[in-house]
Coordinates of C-alpha atoms and ligand atoms in Angstrom, one line a residue:
Chain A
X30 CA -1.5 10.1 -203.4
X31 CA 0.6 13.2 -204.0
X32 CA 0.4 16.3 -201.8
X33 CA -0.9 18.3 -204.8
X34 CA -3.8 15.8 -205.0
X35 CA -4.5 16.5 -201.3
X36 CA -4.5 20.2 -201.8
X37 CA -7.0 19.7 -204.8
X38 CA -9.3 17.1 -202.9
X39 CA -9.5 19.8 -200.1
X40 CA -9.9 22.7 -202.3
X41 CA -7.1 23.9 -200.0
X42 CA -4.4 26.6 -200.0
X43 CA -0.9 25.6 -199.8
X44 CA 0.7 28.0 -197.3
X45 CA 4.3 26.6 -197.6
X46 CA 5.9 23.6 -199.0
X47 CA 5.9 24.1 -202.9
X48 CA 8.8 21.5 -203.1
X49 CA 6.6 18.9 -201.3
X50 CA 3.9 18.7 -204.0
X51 CA 5.0 15.6 -205.6
X52 CA 5.6 13.7 -202.2
X53 CA 3.6 10.5 -201.9
X54 CA 1.3 10.2 -198.8
X55 CA -0.4 6.9 -198.1
X56 CA -2.1 7.4 -194.7
X57 CA -3.8 10.2 -192.6
X58 CA -4.4 11.1 -189.0
X59 CA -7.1 13.5 -187.9
X60 CA -6.7 14.7 -184.3
X61 CA -7.0 17.8 -182.2
X62 CA -5.1 16.2 -179.2
X63 CA -1.3 15.8 -179.8
X64 CA -0.8 12.8 -177.5
X65 CA -3.4 11.0 -179.7
X66 CA -1.2 11.7 -182.7
X67 CA 1.8 10.3 -180.9
X68 CA -0.2 7.2 -179.9
X69 CA -1.3 6.4 -183.3
X70 CA 1.1 7.6 -186.0
X71 CA 3.5 5.1 -187.4
X72 CA 3.8 5.7 -190.9
X73 CA 4.3 8.7 -193.3
X74 CA 0.9 10.6 -192.7
X75 CA -0.8 13.8 -193.4
X76 CA -2.0 15.2 -190.1
X77 CA -5.4 16.9 -190.2
X78 CA -6.0 19.0 -187.3
X79 CA -8.2 22.0 -186.0
X80 CA -5.6 22.9 -183.4
X81 CA -3.9 26.1 -184.5
X82 CA -0.9 26.5 -182.3
X83 CA 2.7 26.0 -182.5
X84 CA 2.4 22.6 -180.8
X85 CA 0.7 21.1 -183.8
X86 CA 3.7 22.1 -186.0
X87 CA 6.1 20.9 -183.3
X88 CA 4.3 17.5 -182.7
X89 CA 4.2 17.0 -186.5
X90 CA 8.0 17.7 -186.7
X91 CA 8.8 15.3 -183.9
X92 CA 6.8 12.5 -185.5
X93 CA 8.5 13.3 -188.9
X94 CA 5.2 14.2 -190.3
X95 CA 5.8 16.4 -193.4
X96 CA 2.2 17.5 -194.2
X97 CA -0.2 19.3 -191.9
X98 CA -3.7 20.4 -192.8
X99 CA -5.6 22.9 -190.8
X100 CA -9.5 22.3 -191.0
X101 CA -12.4 24.4 -190.5
X102 CA -11.1 27.4 -192.4
X103 CA -8.5 28.1 -189.8
X104 CA -5.6 30.2 -190.9
X105 CA -2.3 29.7 -189.0
X106 CA -0.4 32.9 -188.2
X107 CA 2.7 33.8 -190.0
X108 CA 5.2 32.7 -187.4
X109 CA 3.7 29.1 -187.4
X110 CA 4.0 28.9 -191.1
X111 CA 7.5 30.1 -190.9
X112 CA 8.3 27.4 -188.4
X113 CA 6.8 24.8 -190.6
X114 CA 8.9 26.2 -193.6
X115 CA 12.1 26.0 -191.5
X116 CA 11.2 22.3 -190.7
X117 CA 10.7 21.5 -194.5
X118 CA 6.9 20.9 -194.1
X119 CA 4.0 21.5 -196.3
X120 CA 1.1 23.4 -194.7
X121 CA -2.4 23.4 -196.1
X122 CA -5.6 25.3 -195.0
X123 CA -9.0 24.1 -196.0
X124 CA -12.6 25.4 -195.5
X125 CA -13.9 21.8 -194.8
X126 CA -14.7 20.5 -191.4
X127 CA -12.6 17.7 -190.0
X128 CA -15.3 15.1 -191.0
X129 CA -15.6 16.4 -194.5
X130 CA -11.9 16.8 -195.1
X131 CA -11.1 13.2 -193.9
X132 CA -14.0 12.0 -195.9
X133 CA -12.7 13.8 -199.0
X134 CA -9.2 12.4 -198.6
X135 CA -10.6 8.9 -198.0
X136 CA -12.7 9.2 -201.1
X137 CA -9.7 10.6 -203.1
X138 CA -7.7 7.3 -202.2
X139 CA -6.0 7.7 -198.8
X140 CA -6.8 4.5 -196.8
X141 CA -4.1 4.1 -194.3
X142 CA -4.4 5.5 -190.7
X143 CA -3.9 2.8 -188.2
X144 CA -6.1 1.0 -185.7
X145 CA -5.8 0.0 -182.0
X146 CA -7.5 -2.7 -180.1
X147 CA -10.5 -1.7 -177.9
X148 CA -9.5 -1.7 -174.2
Chain B
X111 CA 27.7 13.8 -174.7
X112 CA 25.5 15.6 -172.3
X113 CA 22.8 18.3 -173.0
X114 CA 21.0 20.3 -170.5
X115 CA 18.0 22.6 -170.8
X116 CA 16.0 24.9 -168.6
X117 CA 12.3 24.3 -169.3
X118 CA 10.2 27.3 -168.3
X119 CA 6.9 26.4 -166.8
X120 CA 3.5 27.6 -168.0
X121 CA 4.9 28.9 -171.2
X122 CA 3.4 26.7 -173.8
X123 CA 4.7 28.6 -176.7
X124 CA 8.3 27.5 -176.1
X125 CA 7.3 24.0 -174.8
X126 CA 8.8 21.2 -176.9
X127 CA 12.0 23.2 -177.8
X128 CA 14.3 21.0 -175.7
X129 CA 13.0 17.7 -177.3
X130 CA 13.3 19.2 -180.8
X131 CA 17.0 20.2 -180.0
X132 CA 17.8 16.7 -178.7
X133 CA 16.1 15.1 -181.6
X134 CA 18.3 17.2 -184.0
X135 CA 21.5 16.6 -182.0
X136 CA 20.9 12.7 -182.1
X137 CA 20.3 13.0 -185.8
X138 CA 23.6 14.8 -186.4
X139 CA 25.4 12.1 -184.3
X140 CA 24.0 9.4 -186.7
X141 CA 21.9 7.6 -184.0
X142 CA 19.4 5.0 -185.5
X143 CA 16.3 6.9 -186.7
X144 CA 13.9 4.5 -184.8
X145 CA 15.7 5.1 -181.5
X146 CA 15.6 8.9 -182.2
X147 CA 11.9 8.9 -182.7
X148 CA 11.3 6.9 -179.6
X149 CA 13.4 9.2 -177.6
X150 CA 11.8 12.4 -179.2
X151 CA 8.3 11.3 -178.5
X152 CA 8.9 10.2 -174.9
X153 CA 11.0 13.2 -174.1
X154 CA 8.4 15.5 -175.8
X155 CA 5.5 14.0 -173.7
X156 CA 7.7 14.4 -170.5
X157 CA 8.6 18.0 -171.5
X158 CA 4.8 18.9 -172.0
X159 CA 3.9 17.4 -168.7
X160 CA 6.7 19.3 -167.0
X161 CA 5.5 22.5 -168.5
X162 CA 1.7 21.9 -168.0
X163 CA 1.6 20.0 -164.8
X164 CA 5.1 20.5 -163.1
X165 CA 5.6 24.2 -163.5
X166 CA 8.9 23.7 -165.5
X167 CA 12.2 22.3 -164.5
X168 CA 15.4 21.0 -166.0
X169 CA 15.8 18.5 -168.8
X170 CA 19.0 16.5 -169.5
X171 CA 20.0 14.2 -172.2
X172 CA 23.0 11.9 -172.0
X173 CA 24.1 9.9 -175.0
X174 CA 26.5 6.9 -174.4
X175 CA 27.5 4.4 -177.1
X176 CA 24.7 1.9 -176.0
X177 CA 21.9 4.2 -174.8
X178 CA 20.2 7.6 -174.4
X179 CA 19.1 8.7 -170.9
X180 CA 16.7 11.6 -170.6
X181 CA 16.1 13.0 -167.2
X182 CA 13.2 15.5 -166.6
X183 CA 13.1 17.1 -163.1
X184 CA 10.4 19.5 -161.9
X185 CA 9.5 20.9 -158.6
X186 CA 5.7 20.9 -159.3
X187 CA 3.0 19.3 -157.1
X188 CA 4.1 15.7 -157.8
X189 CA 1.7 12.8 -158.9
X190 CA -0.3 11.5 -155.9
X191 CA -1.5 8.3 -157.5
X192 CA 1.0 7.1 -160.2
X193 CA -0.8 4.0 -161.0
X194 CA -3.9 6.1 -161.9
X195 CA -1.9 8.6 -163.8
X196 CA -0.4 5.9 -165.8
X197 CA -3.8 4.9 -167.3
X198 CA -4.8 5.7 -170.8
X199 CA -7.2 8.5 -170.7
X200 CA -6.5 9.8 -167.3
X201 CA -5.8 13.4 -167.2
X202 CA -6.3 16.3 -164.7
X203 CA -5.6 18.9 -167.5
X204 CA -8.1 21.8 -167.3
X205 CA -10.2 22.8 -170.4
X206 CA -7.8 25.5 -171.5
X207 CA -5.0 22.9 -171.8
X208 CA -7.3 20.7 -173.9
X209 CA -7.9 23.7 -176.2
X210 CA -4.2 23.9 -176.6
X211 CA -4.0 20.3 -177.9
X212 CA -3.0 18.4 -174.7
X213 CA -4.9 16.5 -171.9
X214 CA -5.8 13.3 -173.8
X215 CA -4.3 11.4 -170.8
X216 CA -2.0 9.6 -173.3
X217 CA 1.4 11.2 -172.4
X218 CA 2.5 8.7 -169.7
X219 CA 1.3 5.7 -171.6
X220 CA 3.1 6.9 -174.7
X221 CA 6.4 7.3 -172.7
X222 CA 6.0 3.8 -171.5
X223 CA 5.4 2.5 -175.0
X224 CA 8.4 4.3 -176.4
X225 CA 11.1 4.0 -173.6
X226 CA 13.0 0.9 -172.9
X227 CA 13.0 1.9 -169.3
X228 CA 10.9 4.4 -167.5
X229 CA 11.3 5.5 -164.0
X230 CA 9.0 8.0 -162.3
X231 CA 10.0 9.4 -159.0
X232 CA 7.4 11.6 -157.5
X233 CA 6.8 13.1 -154.2
X234 CA 3.5 15.1 -153.6
X235 CA 4.4 18.6 -152.8
X236 CA 8.0 18.3 -153.8
X237 CA 8.2 17.4 -157.5
X238 CA 8.6 14.8 -160.1
X239 CA 11.6 13.2 -161.9
X240 CA 11.0 11.2 -165.0
X241 CA 13.9 9.1 -166.3
X242 CA 13.5 7.8 -169.8
X243 CA 16.1 5.2 -171.2
X244 CA 16.3 4.3 -174.9
X245 CA 18.6 1.5 -175.8
X246 CA 20.5 2.0 -179.1
X247 CA 20.6 -1.6 -179.7
X248 CA 24.4 -1.7 -180.4
X249 CA 23.8 0.4 -183.4
X250 CA 27.0 2.4 -183.7
X251 CA 26.9 6.2 -183.8
X252 CA 29.5 8.4 -185.7
Ligands
ATP589 N1 5.3 16.3 -164.0 C1 4.2 16.1 -163.5 N2 3.7 16.9 -162.4 C2 2.6 16.7 -161.7 N3 1.5 15.8 -162.3 C3 1.8 15.2 -163.5 C4 3.1 15.3 -164.1 N4 3.1 14.5 -165.1 C5 1.8 13.9 -165.2 N5 1.0 14.3 -164.2 C6 -0.3 13.9 -163.8 O1 -0.6 12.7 -164.5 C7 -1.8 12.9 -165.5 C8 -1.6 12.1 -166.7 O2 -0.5 12.5 -167.5 P1 -0.4 12.2 -168.9 O3 0.8 12.8 -169.6 O4 -0.6 10.7 -169.1 O5 -1.7 13.0 -169.6 P2 -2.0 14.5 -169.7 O6 -0.7 15.2 -169.6 O7 -3.1 14.9 -168.9 O8 -2.5 14.6 -171.1 P3 -1.6 14.3 -172.6 O9 -0.3 14.0 -172.2 O10 -2.4 13.2 -173.3 O11 -1.7 15.6 -173.4 C9 -1.7 14.4 -165.6 O12 -3.0 14.9 -166.1 C10 -1.3 15.1 -164.4 O13 -2.4 14.9 -163.4
MG590 MG1 0.9 14.7 -170.8

């Protein structure tokens, strides 16, 4: 599914990354704790998070995650958008909660996301 | 090649910069992307721990033809029970740290998963030194 379809499914606003609109994304990860992202993510994912601070952008960059969605109507400050832009990332803001945003992407066709054994 | 960074404590807004720079440097040198990612993730977790729990310190990255060695040394409170700290989900991070996106108790386990060798030398009251080794598996760099 293309980044432009993600923006549409989330009725989101693309804050940076126009050149990313035709990039294909097959999996998603929803998390507010960054070490959970680092424990889970293997493939090329879109990261959905309610964590609006520079660490979300930095963690994503480190994991080679190119698309970040801020849920719950949160608007990242300008300097965060600028950092994402420098990293060549797409940033999307959506009014939907984490649950609804993930549900909408699942419904729209994103199925990957990774599992771990229960320990 | 050897890189060295001062990592200021308690300043979360700058935390992660050293790891990002090492990642970029390894990329420029043509190191295998898989090894770069493992190095970057393990170092980033150690850097965040250094800032959040260790009060800052010094990070060094040394690249040789066959491996990357990351050393993260702080003069913080140390880790009293390392076995406990290594468990997934164990965290002493306060609520405000969790609000900043950390405190899942996954950092040390993530380091262990991503490093080929992980050495933690910690003395309560004196500080902690984390050494992360990632083998490059004979992949030649430019
Ligand atoms: N450099 C350090 N100095 C002192 N204590 C540390 C240090 N690194 C880790 N610890 C202790 O070990 C615990 C577990 O660390 P770990 O990185 O696994 O989880 P965390 O930092 O609490 O959360 P996360 O890494 O998932 O954001 C910490 O909560 C802290 O008590
Ligand atoms: Mg940690």
